[in-house]
Amino acid sequence: MVIGMDEIFRIEARAIVEGMKLAWLKGYKQVEINCDNVMLIDTMCNEIASISNIAEVRLIHEWCNKD
């Protein structure tokens, strides 16, 4: 099986989204996320995350700004 770098990025981003959803459902409103994917961290720290063409990045941005 061949997996490209963009797929790895999306898989890791999706794992973060699912973890954030689970934490929210369990009642946690503040969580710390550890990730060793520098490209994903840089993307999330960048102001462009809210308009990214990658759905998972936008979802992480939305969950981070949830009340």
One Martini backbone bead per residue (centre of mass of N, CA, C, O) as a GRO file, in nm:
protein
   67
    1MET     BB    1   0.097   0.036   0.023
    2VAL     BB    2   0.035   0.375  -0.074
    3ILE     BB    3   0.129   0.674   0.104
    4GLY     BB    4   0.091   0.995   0.116
    5MET     BB    5   0.158   1.289   0.272
    6ASP     BB    6  -0.135   1.398   0.257
    7GLU     BB    7  -0.264   1.153   0.402
    8ILE     BB    8  -0.115   1.172   0.668
    9PHE     BB    9  -0.211   1.452   0.739
   10ARG     BB   10  -0.517   1.381   0.743
   11ILE     BB   11  -0.506   1.155   0.953
   12GLU     BB   12  -0.392   1.324   1.186
   13ALA     BB   13  -0.613   1.539   1.180
   14ARG     BB   14  -0.851   1.344   1.231
   15ALA     BB   15  -0.753   1.246   1.508
   16ILE     BB   16  -0.780   1.521   1.644
   17VAL     BB   17  -1.078   1.567   1.594
   18GLU     BB   18  -1.182   1.312   1.741
   19GLY     BB   19  -1.053   1.384   2.015
   20MET     BB   20  -1.207   1.652   2.054
   21LYS     BB   21  -1.490   1.534   2.049
   22LEU     BB   22  -1.459   1.339   2.286
   23ALA     BB   23  -1.384   1.550   2.499
   24TRP     BB   24  -1.643   1.718   2.472
   25LEU     BB   25  -1.846   1.485   2.543
   26LYS     BB   26  -1.695   1.450   2.837
   27GLY     BB   27  -1.651   1.782   2.925
   28TYR     BB   28  -1.403   1.893   2.789
   29LYS     BB   29  -1.263   2.231   2.724
   30GLN     BB   30  -0.958   2.161   2.801
   31VAL     BB   31  -0.680   2.076   2.593
   32GLU     BB   32  -0.393   1.878   2.517
   33ILE     BB   33  -0.193   1.860   2.223
   34ASN     BB   34   0.001   1.606   2.075
   35CYS     BB   35   0.243   1.667   1.803
   36ASP     BB   36   0.492   1.560   1.545
   37ASN     BB   37   0.363   1.742   1.314
   38VAL     BB   38   0.489   2.023   1.192
   39MET     BB   39   0.297   2.093   0.960
   40LEU     BB   40   0.038   2.090   1.130
   41ILE     BB   41   0.118   2.298   1.340
   42ASP     BB   42   0.176   2.532   1.144
   43THR     BB   43  -0.109   2.539   1.028
   44MET     BB   44  -0.259   2.595   1.302
   45CYS     BB   45  -0.087   2.866   1.371
   46ASN     BB   46  -0.209   2.971   1.128
   47GLU     BB   47  -0.450   3.194   1.007
   48ILE     BB   48  -0.538   2.999   0.754
   49ALA     BB   49  -0.701   2.759   0.880
   50SER     BB   50  -1.002   2.870   0.828
   51ILE     BB   51  -0.931   2.849   0.485
   52SER     BB   52  -0.872   2.577   0.429
   53ASN     BB   53  -0.879   2.297   0.196
   54ILE     BB   54  -0.873   2.133   0.463
   55ALA     BB   55  -1.114   2.005   0.654
   56GLU     BB   56  -0.961   1.921   0.914
   57VAL     BB   57  -0.839   2.200   0.974
   58ARG     BB   58  -1.106   2.349   1.005
   59LEU     BB   59  -1.214   2.171   1.238
   60ILE     BB   60  -0.996   2.237   1.441
   61HIS     BB   61  -1.050   2.538   1.444
   62GLU     BB   62  -1.343   2.517   1.543
   63TRP     BB   63  -1.284   2.359   1.810
   64CYS     BB   64  -1.092   2.580   1.931
   65ASN     BB   65  -1.350   2.805   1.906
   66LYS     BB   66  -1.528   2.679   2.107
   67ASP     BB   67  -1.762   2.730   2.379
   0.00000   0.00000   0.00000
